[in-house]
Coordinates of C-alpha atoms in Angstrom, one line a residue:
X1 CA -9.8 -20.3 48.3
X2 CA -6.2 -19.2 48.6
X3 CA -4.1 -18.4 45.5
X4 CA -1.5 -21.0 46.4
X5 CA -4.3 -23.7 46.7
X6 CA -5.8 -22.6 43.4
X7 CA -2.4 -22.9 41.7
X8 CA -1.8 -26.3 43.3
X9 CA -5.2 -27.5 42.0
X10 CA -4.4 -26.4 38.5
X11 CA -0.8 -27.7 38.8
X12 CA -2.0 -31.1 39.8
X13 CA -4.3 -31.4 36.8
X14 CA -2.2 -30.2 33.9
X15 CA -2.1 -32.0 30.5
X16 CA 1.3 -33.5 31.1
X17 CA 1.0 -37.3 31.0
X18 CA 2.4 -37.9 34.4
X19 CA 0.9 -38.4 37.9
X20 CA 0.1 -35.2 39.9
X21 CA 3.2 -33.8 41.4
X22 CA 3.7 -34.5 45.1
X23 CA 4.3 -30.8 45.9
X24 CA 0.9 -29.8 44.5
X25 CA -0.8 -32.6 46.4
X26 CA 1.0 -31.6 49.6
X27 CA -0.2 -28.0 49.2
X28 CA -3.8 -29.1 48.7
X29 CA -3.6 -31.3 51.8
X30 CA -2.2 -28.5 53.8
X31 CA -5.0 -26.2 52.6
X32 CA -7.9 -28.6 53.4
X33 CA -6.4 -29.5 56.8
X34 CA -6.2 -25.8 57.7
X35 CA -8.7 -24.5 60.3
X36 CA -12.0 -23.3 58.8
X37 CA -10.7 -23.6 55.2
X38 CA -13.6 -24.0 52.8
X39 CA -13.4 -27.0 50.5
X40 CA -16.4 -26.1 48.3
X41 CA -14.4 -24.1 45.7
X42 CA -11.6 -26.7 45.6
X43 CA -14.1 -29.4 44.9
X44 CA -15.6 -27.2 42.2
X45 CA -12.3 -26.7 40.5
X46 CA -11.5 -30.4 40.5
X47 CA -15.0 -31.3 39.4
X48 CA -14.7 -28.8 36.5
X49 CA -11.5 -30.4 35.4
X50 CA -13.2 -33.8 35.0
X51 CA -15.3 -32.1 32.3
X52 CA -12.1 -31.7 30.1
X53 CA -11.9 -33.7 26.9
X54 CA -8.4 -35.0 27.6
X55 CA -8.1 -38.3 29.4
X56 CA -4.9 -37.0 31.0
X57 CA -6.5 -34.0 32.7
X58 CA -9.6 -36.0 33.8
X59 CA -7.6 -38.9 35.2
X60 CA -5.3 -36.6 37.1
X61 CA -8.3 -34.7 38.5
X62 CA -9.8 -38.0 39.8
X63 CA -6.5 -39.1 41.3
X64 CA -6.2 -35.7 43.0
X65 CA -9.7 -36.1 44.4
X66 CA -9.0 -39.6 45.7
X67 CA -5.7 -38.5 47.2
X68 CA -7.5 -35.8 49.2
X69 CA -10.2 -38.2 50.3
X70 CA -7.6 -40.6 51.6
X71 CA -5.1 -38.1 53.1
X72 CA -7.1 -35.0 53.7
X73 CA -9.4 -33.7 56.4
X74 CA -12.7 -35.5 56.6
X75 CA -14.5 -32.3 55.7
X76 CA -13.5 -32.9 52.1
X77 CA -15.2 -36.3 51.6
X78 CA -18.0 -35.0 53.8
X79 CA -18.6 -32.2 51.3
X80 CA -18.4 -34.5 48.3
X81 CA -21.0 -36.8 49.9
X82 CA -23.3 -33.9 50.4
X83 CA -23.5 -33.1 46.6
X84 CA -26.5 -34.4 44.7
X85 CA -24.2 -35.7 42.0
X86 CA -20.4 -36.0 41.7
X87 CA -18.8 -37.5 38.6
X88 CA -20.9 -38.3 35.6
X89 CA -18.2 -39.9 33.4
X90 CA -20.0 -43.2 32.5
X91 CA -19.9 -42.1 28.8
X92 CA -16.4 -40.5 28.8
X93 CA -14.2 -41.3 25.8
X94 CA -11.1 -39.5 24.6
X95 CA -10.7 -40.4 20.9
X96 CA -7.9 -37.9 20.2
X97 CA -5.1 -40.3 20.9
X98 CA -4.8 -44.1 20.8
X99 CA -4.1 -44.4 24.5
X100 CA -7.2 -42.4 25.2
X101 CA -9.4 -45.4 24.4
X102 CA -7.9 -47.7 27.0
X103 CA -7.5 -44.9 29.7
X104 CA -11.1 -43.8 29.2
X105 CA -12.3 -47.3 30.2
X106 CA -10.4 -47.0 33.5
X107 CA -11.6 -43.4 34.0
X108 CA -15.2 -44.6 33.8
X109 CA -14.5 -47.4 36.3
X110 CA -12.4 -45.1 38.6
X111 CA -15.0 -42.4 38.7
X112 CA -17.7 -44.9 39.6
X113 CA -15.6 -46.1 42.6
X114 CA -15.1 -42.5 43.8
X115 CA -18.9 -41.9 43.5
X116 CA -19.6 -45.1 45.5
X117 CA -17.0 -44.1 48.1
X118 CA -18.8 -40.7 48.5
X119 CA -22.2 -42.4 48.6
X120 CA -21.0 -44.8 51.2
X121 CA -20.0 -41.9 53.4
X122 CA -23.5 -40.4 53.0
X123 CA -25.2 -43.7 53.9
X124 CA -22.9 -44.7 56.8
X125 CA -21.9 -41.1 58.0
X126 CA -18.2 -42.1 58.1
X127 CA -15.4 -43.2 55.8
X128 CA -15.4 -46.9 56.6
X129 CA -11.7 -47.2 55.6
X130 CA -10.8 -44.9 58.5
X131 CA -13.0 -46.2 61.3
X132 CA -11.5 -47.8 64.4
X133 CA -10.7 -51.5 64.0
X134 CA -10.2 -54.3 66.5
X135 CA -12.4 -56.1 68.9
X136 CA -13.7 -52.8 70.2
X137 CA -13.8 -51.2 66.8
X138 CA -16.8 -49.9 64.7
X139 CA -17.6 -53.0 62.8
X140 CA -17.1 -55.5 65.7
X141 CA -19.5 -53.5 68.0
X142 CA -22.4 -52.8 65.7
X143 CA -25.8 -54.1 66.6
X144 CA -27.5 -56.5 64.3
X145 CA -29.8 -54.0 62.5
X146 CA -27.0 -51.5 61.8
X147 CA -24.6 -54.3 60.7
X148 CA -27.1 -55.7 58.2
X149 CA -27.5 -52.2 56.8
X150 CA -23.8 -51.4 56.7
X151 CA -22.3 -54.6 55.2
X152 CA -24.2 -54.2 51.8
X153 CA -22.9 -50.7 51.5
X154 CA -19.4 -51.9 52.0
X155 CA -20.0 -54.7 49.5
X156 CA -21.1 -52.2 46.8
X157 CA -18.1 -50.0 47.4
X158 CA -15.8 -53.0 47.3
X159 CA -17.4 -54.2 44.0
X160 CA -16.7 -50.8 42.4
X161 CA -13.1 -50.9 43.6
X162 CA -12.4 -54.4 42.3
X163 CA -14.2 -53.5 39.0
X164 CA -11.2 -51.3 38.2
X165 CA -9.8 -54.6 37.0
X166 CA -6.4 -53.6 35.6
X167 CA -3.8 -56.1 34.4
X168 CA -0.2 -55.3 35.1
X169 CA 0.5 -54.6 31.4
X170 CA -2.3 -51.9 31.4
X171 CA -0.7 -49.9 34.2
X172 CA 1.4 -48.2 31.5
X173 CA 1.8 -44.6 32.8
X174 CA 2.3 -42.8 36.1
X175 CA -1.3 -41.6 36.3
X176 CA -3.1 -45.0 36.2
X177 CA -0.4 -46.4 38.4
X178 CA -1.1 -43.6 41.0
X179 CA -4.8 -44.5 40.8
X180 CA -4.0 -48.2 41.3
X181 CA -1.8 -47.5 44.4
X182 CA -4.6 -45.5 46.0
X183 CA -7.1 -48.3 45.2
X184 CA -4.7 -50.8 46.7
X185 CA -4.5 -48.9 50.0
X186 CA -8.2 -48.5 50.1
X187 CA -8.7 -52.2 49.4
X188 CA -6.8 -53.2 52.5
X189 CA -8.6 -50.8 54.8
X190 CA -12.0 -51.5 53.2
X191 CA -11.5 -55.3 53.4
X192 CA -10.3 -55.1 57.0
X193 CA -13.6 -53.4 58.0
X194 CA -15.6 -55.8 55.8
X195 CA -13.9 -58.8 57.4
X196 CA -14.5 -57.5 60.9
X197 CA -18.1 -56.9 60.0
X198 CA -18.4 -60.6 58.9
X199 CA -16.8 -61.7 62.2
X200 CA -19.5 -59.7 64.0
X201 CA -22.2 -61.2 61.8
X202 CA -21.0 -64.8 62.6
X203 CA -21.0 -63.9 66.3
X204 CA -24.7 -63.0 66.1
X205 CA -25.8 -65.5 63.5
X206 CA -27.0 -68.3 65.8
X207 CA -29.1 -65.9 67.8
X208 CA -30.8 -64.2 64.8
X209 CA -34.4 -64.5 63.6
X210 CA -34.9 -66.6 60.5
X211 CA -35.2 -63.6 58.1
X212 CA -32.0 -62.1 59.6
X213 CA -30.2 -65.4 59.1
X214 CA -31.3 -65.5 55.5
X215 CA -29.9 -62.0 54.9
X216 CA -26.7 -62.8 56.8
X217 CA -26.1 -66.0 54.9
X218 CA -26.4 -64.1 51.6
X219 CA -24.0 -61.5 52.9
X220 CA -21.5 -64.1 53.9
X221 CA -21.7 -65.9 50.5
X222 CA -21.1 -62.6 48.8
X223 CA -18.1 -62.0 51.1
X224 CA -16.5 -65.2 50.0
X225 CA -17.0 -64.3 46.4
X226 CA -15.5 -60.9 46.8
X227 CA -12.5 -62.2 48.8
X228 CA -11.7 -64.5 45.9
X229 CA -11.7 -61.4 43.6
X230 CA -9.5 -59.6 46.1
X231 CA -7.0 -62.4 45.8
X232 CA -6.8 -61.7 42.0
X233 CA -6.5 -57.9 42.7
X234 CA -3.6 -58.5 45.1
X235 CA -1.8 -60.7 42.5
X236 CA -1.7 -57.7 40.2
X237 CA -0.4 -55.6 43.1
X238 CA 2.4 -58.1 43.6
X239 CA 3.2 -58.2 39.8
X240 CA 3.6 -54.4 39.6
X241 CA 6.2 -54.3 42.3
X242 CA 4.3 -53.7 45.6
X243 CA 6.3 -55.2 48.4
X244 CA 5.1 -58.7 49.4
X245 CA 5.2 -57.6 53.1
X246 CA 2.5 -55.1 52.3
X247 CA 0.2 -57.7 50.7
X248 CA -2.1 -59.8 53.0
X249 CA -1.8 -63.6 53.0
X250 CA -5.1 -65.2 52.0
X251 CA -6.0 -68.9 52.2
X252 CA -9.2 -70.9 51.7
X253 CA -12.1 -71.0 54.1
X254 CA -13.4 -74.5 54.9
X255 CA -16.6 -75.3 53.0
X256 CA -17.9 -76.9 56.2
X257 CA -18.4 -73.5 57.8
X258 CA -20.7 -72.4 55.1
X259 CA -22.5 -75.7 55.3
X260 CA -23.0 -75.2 59.0
X261 CA -24.6 -71.8 58.4
X262 CA -26.9 -73.2 55.8
X263 CA -27.9 -76.1 58.0
X264 CA -28.8 -73.7 60.8
X265 CA -31.0 -71.7 58.6
X266 CA -32.6 -74.9 57.3
X267 CA -33.3 -75.9 60.9
X268 CA -35.0 -72.6 61.6
X269 CA -37.1 -73.0 58.4
X270 CA -38.1 -76.5 59.6
X271 CA -38.7 -75.2 63.1
X272 CA -36.2 -77.8 64.3
X273 CA -33.8 -76.7 67.0
X274 CA -31.7 -79.9 66.9
X275 CA -28.1 -79.5 65.7
X276 CA -25.4 -82.0 65.0
X277 CA -22.3 -81.4 67.2
X278 CA -20.3 -83.5 64.8
X279 CA -20.9 -81.2 61.9
X280 CA -20.1 -78.2 64.1
X281 CA -16.8 -79.7 65.2
X282 CA -15.7 -80.2 61.6
X283 CA -16.9 -76.7 60.6
X284 CA -14.7 -75.1 63.3
X285 CA -11.4 -76.8 62.5
X286 CA -9.3 -74.6 60.2
X287 CA -6.6 -75.7 57.8
X288 CA -3.1 -74.7 58.9
X289 CA -1.1 -72.7 56.3
X290 CA 2.4 -73.8 55.5
X291 CA 3.7 -70.3 55.7
X292 CA 6.2 -70.2 58.6
X293 CA 5.3 -66.6 59.3
X294 CA 1.8 -67.6 60.5
X295 CA 2.4 -71.2 61.6
X296 CA 2.6 -70.4 65.3
X297 CA -0.5 -68.3 65.5
X298 CA -2.5 -70.6 63.2
X299 CA -1.6 -73.6 65.4
X300 CA -2.8 -71.7 68.5
X301 CA -6.0 -70.8 66.7
X302 CA -6.7 -74.4 65.8
X303 CA -6.3 -75.4 69.4
X304 CA -8.5 -72.6 70.6
X305 CA -11.2 -73.4 68.1
X306 CA -11.1 -77.1 68.8
X307 CA -11.4 -76.5 72.6
X308 CA -14.3 -74.1 72.1
X309 CA -16.2 -76.7 70.1
X310 CA -15.8 -79.2 72.9
X311 CA -17.0 -76.7 75.5
X312 CA -20.0 -75.7 73.5
X313 CA -21.2 -79.0 71.9
X314 CA -23.6 -79.6 74.7
X315 CA -25.3 -76.2 73.9
X316 CA -25.6 -77.0 70.2
X317 CA -24.5 -73.7 68.8
X318 CA -21.4 -71.6 68.1
X319 CA -20.5 -68.0 67.9
X320 CA -17.8 -66.0 66.2
X321 CA -16.3 -65.3 69.6
X322 CA -15.1 -68.9 69.4
X323 CA -13.5 -68.1 66.0
X324 CA -11.3 -65.2 67.1
X325 CA -7.8 -65.9 66.0
X326 CA -9.1 -68.7 63.6
X327 CA -10.9 -66.6 61.0
X328 CA -8.4 -63.7 61.4
X329 CA -4.9 -63.7 62.8
X330 CA -2.9 -60.5 63.3
X331 CA 0.6 -61.2 62.0
X332 CA 2.2 -57.8 61.7
X333 CA 1.7 -54.2 60.5
X334 CA 1.7 -52.5 57.1
X335 CA 2.9 -49.0 56.7
X336 CA 1.5 -47.4 53.5
X337 CA 3.0 -44.0 53.9
X338 CA 0.8 -42.7 56.6
X339 CA -0.7 -44.5 59.7
X340 CA 0.2 -48.2 60.1
X341 CA -2.4 -50.7 58.9
X342 CA -3.0 -54.1 60.4
X343 CA -1.9 -56.9 58.1
X344 CA -4.1 -59.9 58.3
X345 CA -3.6 -63.6 57.7
X346 CA -7.1 -64.4 56.5
X347 CA -7.1 -68.2 56.9
X348 CA -10.8 -68.6 56.3
X349 CA -11.2 -65.7 53.8
X350 CA -11.9 -67.7 50.6
X351 CA -14.2 -70.6 50.2

């Protein structure tokens, strides 16, 4: 490991109660993005710093690791995922200063998220926040078996992220604020992949076997619960000054869609293939948000969904292909300091 990178790692994790300096983070990014640069020693240095007794040093080390995961070469997170253990901070507590008690709580939660992010990479063999999105993206083109294996992994990582659970008045210093900003960026990318996986799941649902339908329904219900929690997380983001244009617009999903999924599973369990076109029609009609930014696309989505129901009533089933533009509408782009991220109007995101 080069001397400049060593100095940058130590500089990013000093005991000064301020976020890691941008110049140190930039030096570390340049190092791990360099051809054939080993990341083992860098990971060792940062891991050693998390063994410090000071909440400042530990928190800054975690923020630095997260920054490198998000902005650095994939080799870094790949190496972290290959380790038998990463951060064992579930009992961390800094009693030396009053602020240490509060910050230690967030350190424990934050380290758990970084552990889950690394474990997810090991299980999925990719960073799901960086995979290709869209109709031909990773989550939309997965087969049923892989999809049912991947979505629970995303759910677990998403749970750990939302469990950070900081109120605006708890983001009292630059270090925890830097951590929150990294979590915010991850939340958008992670949820975008999560949401596209759910679209794929709905697309396949009515062609699945009974056991797969059971598993998929459970995944979908958990998705609704987590989306509601994301809405609360995004309220905090808005209150701490993140631009509203960078925050997705969420509205409620119709209860009738969930009921339609449940009825289909019940029909399989009763070995009854009959289906009520009336209930499907009402399940597919989304509510139209009042937000003028999305009114045009939402109106078009309602028309497309309504026409698709009429066309498929005689067949007695629906697929998520009929829901494109209804469950999710692309209304613009987010730029979070690196590559642009799709901003979604999630009409049916919350039950």
